[in-house]
PDB file of C-alpha atoms in Angstrom:
ATOM      1  CA  MET A1316       0.000   0.000   0.000  1.00 55.00           C
ATOM      2  CA  ASP A1317       1.328   3.382  -0.969  1.00 85.00           C
ATOM      3  CA  LEU A1318       1.163   6.538   1.138  1.00 95.00           C
ATOM      4  CA  LYS A1319       0.310   9.124  -1.520  1.00 96.00           C
ATOM      5  CA  PRO A1320      -2.766  11.355  -1.104  1.00 97.00           C
ATOM      6  CA  SER A1321      -4.385   9.844  -4.206  1.00 95.00           C
ATOM      7  CA  ASP A1322      -4.411   6.426  -2.504  1.00 96.00           C
ATOM      8  CA  TYR A1323      -6.754   7.793   0.169  1.00 98.00           C
ATOM      9  CA  PHE A1324      -8.716  10.668  -1.359  1.00 98.00           C
ATOM     10  CA  GLU A1325     -10.548  11.554  -4.561  1.00 97.00           C
ATOM     11  CA  LEU A1326      -9.171  15.023  -5.219  1.00 96.00           C
ATOM     12  CA  ASP A1327     -10.882  16.001  -8.488  1.00 93.00           C
ATOM     13  CA  HIS A1328     -13.815  17.812  -6.893  1.00 91.00           C
ATOM     14  CA  ILE A1329     -12.400  19.460  -3.773  1.00 95.00           C
ATOM     15  CA  ASP A1330     -11.832  23.185  -3.349  1.00 95.00           C
ATOM     16  CA  HIS A1331      -8.401  23.086  -1.722  1.00 97.00           C
ATOM     17  CA  VAL A1332      -6.499  20.743  -4.013  1.00 97.00           C
ATOM     18  CA  GLN A1333      -3.460  23.068  -3.876  1.00 97.00           C
ATOM     19  CA  LEU A1334      -2.681  21.618  -0.447  1.00 97.00           C
ATOM     20  CA  PHE A1335      -1.945  18.268  -2.086  1.00 97.00           C
ATOM     21  CA  GLU A1336      -0.021  19.360  -5.161  1.00 94.00           C
ATOM     22  CA  SER A1337       3.488  18.940  -3.731  1.00 93.00           C
ATOM     23  CA  ALA A1338       2.661  16.276  -1.146  1.00 96.00           C
ATOM     24  CA  GLN A1339       4.871  13.200  -1.149  1.00 96.00           C
ATOM     25  CA  TYR A1340       3.018  11.582   1.740  1.00 97.00           C
ATOM     26  CA  VAL A1341      -0.666  11.729   2.597  1.00 98.00           C
ATOM     27  CA  TRP A1342       0.017  13.620   5.848  1.00 98.00           C
ATOM     28  CA  ASP A1343       2.104  16.380   4.237  1.00 98.00           C
ATOM     29  CA  PRO A1344      -0.856  18.779   3.749  1.00 98.00           C
ATOM     30  CA  ILE A1345      -1.233  19.007   7.531  1.00 98.00           C
ATOM     31  CA  LYS A1346       2.023  20.968   7.542  1.00 98.00           C
ATOM     32  CA  GLN A1347       0.644  23.470   5.016  1.00 97.00           C
ATOM     33  CA  ILE A1348      -2.752  24.354   6.510  1.00 98.00           C
ATOM     34  CA  ALA A1349      -1.590  27.387   8.511  1.00 98.00           C
ATOM     35  CA  SER A1350       0.359  29.000   5.674  1.00 98.00           C
ATOM     36  CA  TYR A1351      -2.409  28.213   3.161  1.00 98.00           C
ATOM     37  CA  LEU A1352      -4.919  30.082   5.293  1.00 98.00           C
ATOM     38  CA  GLN A1353      -2.503  32.914   5.971  1.00 98.00           C
ATOM     39  CA  PHE A1354      -2.144  33.701   2.278  1.00 97.00           C
ATOM     40  CA  ARG A1355      -5.481  32.608   0.787  1.00 97.00           C
ATOM     41  CA  LEU A1356      -8.159  33.206   3.402  1.00 98.00           C
ATOM     42  CA  LYS A1357     -10.517  36.110   2.628  1.00 98.00           C
ATOM     43  CA  PRO A1358     -12.775  36.437   5.661  1.00 98.00           C
ATOM     44  CA  ASN A1359     -16.481  36.679   4.921  1.00 98.00           C
ATOM     45  CA  ILE A1360     -19.634  35.163   6.389  1.00 98.00           C
ATOM     46  CA  GLU A1361     -22.123  34.081   3.712  1.00 98.00           C
ATOM     47  CA  ALA A1362     -23.787  31.588   6.038  1.00 97.00           C
ATOM     48  CA  SER A1363     -27.090  31.687   7.891  1.00 98.00           C
ATOM     49  CA  VAL A1364     -26.181  32.540  11.482  1.00 98.00           C
ATOM     50  CA  ILE A1365     -28.692  31.617  14.166  1.00 98.00           C
ATOM     51  CA  GLY A1366     -28.556  33.521  17.435  1.00 96.00           C
ATOM     52  CA  LYS A1367     -25.144  34.640  18.613  1.00 94.00           C
ATOM     53  CA  PRO A1368     -22.361  32.101  17.999  1.00 98.00           C
ATOM     54  CA  PHE A1369     -18.802  33.421  18.336  1.00 98.00           C
ATOM     55  CA  ILE A1370     -17.136  33.944  14.953  1.00 98.00           C
ATOM     56  CA  SER A1371     -13.782  35.717  14.827  1.00 98.00           C
ATOM     57  CA  ASP A1372     -12.711  38.081  12.057  1.00 97.00           C
ATOM     58  CA  GLU A1373     -10.404  35.413  10.571  1.00 98.00           C
ATOM     59  CA  VAL A1374     -13.165  33.167   9.243  1.00 98.00           C
ATOM     60  CA  TYR A1375     -14.734  32.480   5.854  1.00 98.00           C
ATOM     61  CA  VAL A1376     -18.023  30.570   5.726  1.00 98.00           C
ATOM     62  CA  GLY A1377     -19.753  29.738   2.454  1.00 98.00           C
ATOM     63  CA  GLU A1378     -23.357  30.167   1.409  1.00 98.00           C
ATOM     64  CA  GLY A1379     -25.943  27.637   2.506  1.00 98.00           C
ATOM     65  CA  THR A1380     -24.044  26.818   5.692  1.00 98.00           C
ATOM     66  CA  ILE A1381     -25.928  27.098   8.980  1.00 98.00           C
ATOM     67  CA  ILE A1382     -24.146  28.135  12.174  1.00 98.00           C
ATOM     68  CA  GLU A1383     -26.127  27.403  15.298  1.00 98.00           C
ATOM     69  CA  PRO A1384     -26.020  29.397  18.552  1.00 98.00           C
ATOM     70  CA  GLY A1385     -23.293  28.323  20.931  1.00 97.00           C
ATOM     71  CA  ALA A1386     -20.773  27.430  18.229  1.00 98.00           C
ATOM     72  CA  PHE A1387     -17.299  28.954  18.728  1.00 98.00           C
ATOM     73  CA  ILE A1388     -15.150  29.557  15.649  1.00 98.00           C
ATOM     74  CA  ARG A1389     -11.812  31.004  16.697  1.00 98.00           C
ATOM     75  CA  GLY A1390     -10.088  30.788  13.331  1.00 96.00           C
ATOM     76  CA  PRO A1391      -8.282  31.126  11.114  1.00 98.00           C
ATOM     77  CA  ALA A1392     -10.890  28.867   9.517  1.00 98.00           C
ATOM     78  CA  TRP A1393     -12.383  28.266   6.086  1.00 98.00           C
ATOM     79  CA  ILE A1394     -15.748  26.510   6.018  1.00 98.00           C
ATOM     80  CA  GLY A1395     -17.411  25.651   2.724  1.00 98.00           C
ATOM     81  CA  LYS A1396     -20.973  25.593   1.422  1.00 98.00           C
ATOM     82  CA  ASN A1397     -24.030  23.815   2.797  1.00 98.00           C
ATOM     83  CA  CYS A1398     -22.431  22.714   6.058  1.00 98.00           C
ATOM     84  CA  ILE A1399     -23.970  22.566   9.513  1.00 98.00           C
ATOM     85  CA  VAL A1400     -21.966  23.900  12.461  1.00 98.00           C
ATOM     86  CA  ARG A1401     -23.987  22.762  15.431  1.00 98.00           C
ATOM     87  CA  HIS A1402     -24.411  24.172  18.905  1.00 98.00           C
ATOM     88  CA  GLY A1403     -21.289  23.555  20.984  1.00 97.00           C
ATOM     89  CA  ALA A1404     -18.888  22.980  18.089  1.00 98.00           C
ATOM     90  CA  TYR A1405     -15.423  24.371  18.886  1.00 98.00           C
ATOM     91  CA  ILE A1406     -13.406  25.213  15.784  1.00 98.00           C
ATOM     92  CA  ARG A1407      -9.941  26.308  16.789  1.00 98.00           C
ATOM     93  CA  GLU A1408      -7.040  27.596  14.717  1.00 98.00           C
ATOM     94  CA  ASN A1409      -6.196  26.506  11.174  1.00 98.00           C
ATOM     95  CA  VAL A1410      -9.224  24.447  10.184  1.00 98.00           C
ATOM     96  CA  ILE A1411     -10.387  23.934   6.596  1.00 98.00           C
ATOM     97  CA  VAL A1412     -13.767  22.345   5.925  1.00 98.00           C
ATOM     98  CA  GLY A1413     -15.143  21.378   2.527  1.00 98.00           C
ATOM     99  CA  ASN A1414     -18.771  21.408   1.396  1.00 98.00           C
ATOM    100  CA  ASN A1415     -21.775  19.579   2.867  1.00 98.00           C
ATOM    101  CA  CYS A1416     -20.085  18.733   6.164  1.00 98.00           C
ATOM    102  CA  VAL A1417     -21.451  18.322   9.693  1.00 98.00           C
ATOM    103  CA  LEU A1418     -19.448  19.710  12.625  1.00 98.00           C
ATOM    104  CA  GLY A1419     -21.342  18.586  15.645  1.00 98.00           C
ATOM    105  CA  ASN A1420     -22.176  19.232  19.236  1.00 97.00           C
ATOM    106  CA  SER A1421     -19.193  19.153  21.630  1.00 97.00           C
ATOM    107  CA  CYS A1422     -16.758  18.407  18.791  1.00 98.00           C
ATOM    108  CA  GLU A1423     -13.369  20.126  18.721  1.00 98.00           C
ATOM    109  CA  PHE A1424     -11.332  20.719  15.568  1.00 98.00           C
ATOM    110  CA  LYS A1425      -7.754  21.996  15.372  1.00 98.00           C
ATOM    111  CA  ASN A1426      -5.262  22.271  12.475  1.00 98.00           C
ATOM    112  CA  SER A1427      -7.263  19.834  10.357  1.00 98.00           C
ATOM    113  CA  LEU A1428      -8.655  19.418   6.865  1.00 98.00           C
ATOM    114  CA  LEU A1429     -12.101  17.952   6.218  1.00 98.00           C
ATOM    115  CA  LEU A1430     -12.925  17.194   2.591  1.00 98.00           C
ATOM    116  CA  ASN A1431     -16.519  17.080   1.265  1.00 98.00           C
ATOM    117  CA  HIS A1432     -19.516  15.400   2.927  1.00 98.00           C
ATOM    118  CA  VAL A1433     -17.625  14.668   6.160  1.00 98.00           C
ATOM    119  CA  GLU A1434     -19.737  14.033   9.260  1.00 98.00           C
ATOM    120  CA  VAL A1435     -18.391  14.480  12.795  1.00 98.00           C
ATOM    121  CA  PRO A1436     -21.701  14.898  14.627  1.00 98.00           C
ATOM    122  CA  HIS A1437     -21.136  14.220  18.345  1.00 97.00           C
ATOM    123  CA  PHE A1438     -18.485  14.513  21.078  1.00 98.00           C
ATOM    124  CA  SER A1439     -15.305  14.015  19.020  1.00 98.00           C
ATOM    125  CA  TYR A1440     -11.798  15.486  18.884  1.00 98.00           C
ATOM    126  CA  VAL A1441     -10.099  16.006  15.521  1.00 98.00           C
ATOM    127  CA  GLY A1442      -6.590  17.409  15.806  1.00 98.00           C
ATOM    128  CA  ASP A1443      -3.879  17.603  13.120  1.00 98.00           C
ATOM    129  CA  SER A1444      -5.825  15.232  10.902  1.00 98.00           C
ATOM    130  CA  ILE A1445      -7.312  14.825   7.416  1.00 98.00           C
ATOM    131  CA  LEU A1446     -10.785  13.331   6.981  1.00 98.00           C
ATOM    132  CA  GLY A1447     -11.657  12.198   3.471  1.00 98.00           C
ATOM    133  CA  ASN A1448     -14.794  12.620   1.399  1.00 98.00           C
ATOM    134  CA  LYS A1449     -17.855  11.039   3.066  1.00 98.00           C
ATOM    135  CA  ALA A1450     -15.814   9.971   6.096  1.00 98.00           C
ATOM    136  CA  HIS A1451     -17.929   9.583   9.232  1.00 98.00           C
ATOM    137  CA  LEU A1452     -16.826   9.550  12.858  1.00 98.00           C
ATOM    138  CA  GLY A1453     -19.276   8.030  15.333  1.00 98.00           C
ATOM    139  CA  ALA A1454     -19.973   9.669  18.668  1.00 98.00           C
ATOM    140  CA  GLY A1455     -16.962  10.031  20.927  1.00 98.00           C
ATOM    141  CA  VAL A1456     -14.237   9.238  18.384  1.00 98.00           C
ATOM    142  CA  ILE A1457     -10.855  10.722  19.321  1.00 98.00           C
ATOM    143  CA  CYS A1458      -8.096  11.466  16.816  1.00 98.00           C
ATOM    144  CA  SER A1459      -5.278  11.635  19.345  1.00 98.00           C
ATOM    145  CA  ASN A1460      -2.510  13.849  18.007  1.00 98.00           C
ATOM    146  CA  LEU A1461       0.328  13.795  20.556  1.00 97.00           C
ATOM    147  CA  ARG A1462       2.502  10.927  21.750  1.00 96.00           C
ATOM    148  CA  LEU A1463       2.861  10.514  25.489  1.00 96.00           C
ATOM    149  CA  ASP A1464       6.600  11.162  25.184  1.00 97.00           C
ATOM    150  CA  ARG A1465       5.952  14.275  23.027  1.00 96.00           C
ATOM    151  CA  ARG A1466       8.335  13.028  20.316  1.00 97.00           C
ATOM    152  CA  GLU A1467       7.917  13.141  16.545  1.00 98.00           C
ATOM    153  CA  VAL A1468       5.296  10.787  15.142  1.00 98.00           C
ATOM    154  CA  VAL A1469       6.937   8.022  13.099  1.00 97.00           C
ATOM    155  CA  ILE A1470       5.008   5.777  10.696  1.00 96.00           C
ATOM    156  CA  GLY A1471       5.812   2.084  10.471  1.00 91.00           C
ATOM    157  CA  HIS A1472       5.400   0.963   6.854  1.00 86.00           C
ATOM    158  CA  GLY A1473       6.499  -2.627   6.327  1.00 82.00           C
ATOM    159  CA  ASN A1474      10.092  -2.773   7.495  1.00 85.00           C
ATOM    160  CA  GLU A1475      10.470   0.968   7.052  1.00 89.00           C
ATOM    161  CA  LYS A1476      10.161   3.714   9.653  1.00 93.00           C
ATOM    162  CA  ILE A1477       9.110   7.012   8.082  1.00 95.00           C
ATOM    163  CA  GLU A1478       9.729  10.248   9.954  1.00 96.00           C
ATOM    164  CA  THR A1479       6.754  12.529   9.425  1.00 97.00           C
ATOM    165  CA  GLY A1480       8.337  15.757  10.640  1.00 97.00           C
ATOM    166  CA  LEU A1481       5.260  16.226  12.818  1.00 98.00           C
ATOM    167  CA  ARG A1482       5.226  16.224  16.585  1.00 97.00           C
ATOM    168  CA  LYS A1483       1.455  16.566  16.437  1.00 98.00           C
ATOM    169  CA  PHE A1484      -0.258  14.242  13.962  1.00 98.00           C
ATOM    170  CA  GLY A1485      -3.669  12.720  14.553  1.00 98.00           C
ATOM    171  CA  ALA A1486      -5.178  10.557  11.828  1.00 98.00           C
ATOM    172  CA  ILE A1487      -5.711  10.110   8.118  1.00 98.00           C
ATOM    173  CA  VAL A1488      -9.210   8.786   7.424  1.00 98.00           C
ATOM    174  CA  GLY A1489      -9.771   7.785   3.812  1.00 98.00           C
ATOM    175  CA  ASP A1490     -12.794   8.465   1.640  1.00 98.00           C
ATOM    176  CA  GLY A1491     -15.958   6.711   2.753  1.00 98.00           C
ATOM    177  CA  THR A1492     -14.476   5.292   5.938  1.00 98.00           C
ATOM    178  CA  GLU A1493     -16.697   4.762   8.989  1.00 98.00           C
ATOM    179  CA  VAL A1494     -15.196   4.903  12.482  1.00 98.00           C
ATOM    180  CA  GLY A1495     -17.418   3.471  15.200  1.00 98.00           C
ATOM    181  CA  CYS A1496     -18.427   5.222  18.402  1.00 98.00           C
ATOM    182  CA  ASN A1497     -15.866   5.714  21.176  1.00 98.00           C
ATOM    183  CA  SER A1498     -12.928   4.544  19.069  1.00 98.00           C
ATOM    184  CA  VAL A1499      -9.479   6.057  19.607  1.00 98.00           C
ATOM    185  CA  LEU A1500      -7.115   6.623  16.697  1.00 98.00           C
ATOM    186  CA  ASN A1501      -3.640   6.909  18.177  1.00 98.00           C
ATOM    187  CA  PRO A1502      -1.148   9.453  16.760  1.00 98.00           C
ATOM    188  CA  GLY A1503      -0.250   8.702  13.159  1.00 97.00           C
ATOM    189  CA  SER A1504      -3.152   6.351  12.470  1.00 98.00           C
ATOM    190  CA  ILE A1505      -3.891   5.876   8.772  1.00 98.00           C
ATOM    191  CA  LEU A1506      -7.142   4.307   7.527  1.00 98.00           C
ATOM    192  CA  GLY A1507      -7.649   3.478   3.865  1.00 97.00           C
ATOM    193  CA  LYS A1508     -10.764   4.114   1.793  1.00 98.00           C
ATOM    194  CA  GLN A1509     -14.080   2.422   2.603  1.00 98.00           C
ATOM    195  CA  THR A1510     -12.838   0.928   5.876  1.00 98.00           C
ATOM    196  CA  LEU A1511     -15.264  -0.006   8.664  1.00 98.00           C
ATOM    197  CA  MET A1512     -14.001   0.227  12.243  1.00 98.00           C
ATOM    198  CA  ALA A1513     -16.065  -1.323  15.008  1.00 98.00           C
ATOM    199  CA  PRO A1514     -17.123   0.785  18.003  1.00 98.00           C
ATOM    200  CA  GLY A1515     -14.683   0.950  20.878  1.00 98.00           C
ATOM    201  CA  THR A1516     -11.600   0.132  18.818  1.00 98.00           C
ATOM    202  CA  ILE A1517      -8.171   1.326  19.945  1.00 98.00           C
ATOM    203  CA  TRP A1518      -6.119   1.632  16.756  1.00 97.00           C
ATOM    204  CA  LYS A1519      -2.526   2.323  15.817  1.00 95.00           C
ATOM    205  CA  GLY A1520      -0.866   1.882  12.428  1.00 94.00           C
ATOM    206  CA  ILE A1521      -2.021   1.580   8.815  1.00 96.00           C
ATOM    207  CA  ALA A1522      -5.254  -0.080   7.693  1.00 95.00           C
ATOM    208  CA  LYS A1523      -5.621  -0.990   4.035  1.00 92.00           C
ATOM    209  CA  ALA A1524      -8.693  -0.003   2.053  1.00 96.00           C
ATOM    210  CA  ASN A1525     -11.941  -1.984   2.313  1.00 97.00           C
ATOM    211  CA  GLN A1526     -11.100  -3.601   5.629  1.00 95.00           C
ATOM    212  CA  VAL A1527     -13.376  -4.408   8.533  1.00 97.00           C
ATOM    213  CA  ILE A1528     -11.569  -3.702  11.805  1.00 96.00           C
ATOM    214  CA  ARG A1529     -12.946  -5.291  14.969  1.00 91.00           C
TER     215      ARG A1529
END
């Protein structure tokens, strides 16, 4: 199994494909999110805002998106069209969200990229991660992004150890992958396309596409 972005994501119809253009490994775009937003973000709120959520002046939100009261968007953040940002969602710095996504109640997002049709509806943490098109995280899923020893995250790939250059690196979740409730993806977890992970799984490593993980 290769570790290129195209092995995990369909990139033809996403709005932020520039993040992947020079990527050797699938996690490389995580390193570029902050600078991408710094130079390309044009703050504007085209969304329907209900009540009084907090939205900083470093945020773009596309048309058709609904932001519910109680959401907190610190930014910098770029949120696409026709999304739902639910009550209690906490969107921290350097978050990019595609179109038709759900960012749910008591979910926290930090330095992450969500492609299109991603659903993270309840009680999850997504840090330093990439979630592919139509990926879904069940309630309580944690993308843990920091090793206990605080060292660089290293990926084991066959007999090879690949240095990521990232001290904080959560998970790569491929297109169409379903992660069951209360699962924990340890730092540097990589899940291929169309994978099904059973609820309550504690995972570390690389899962090939079309697997069922119990």
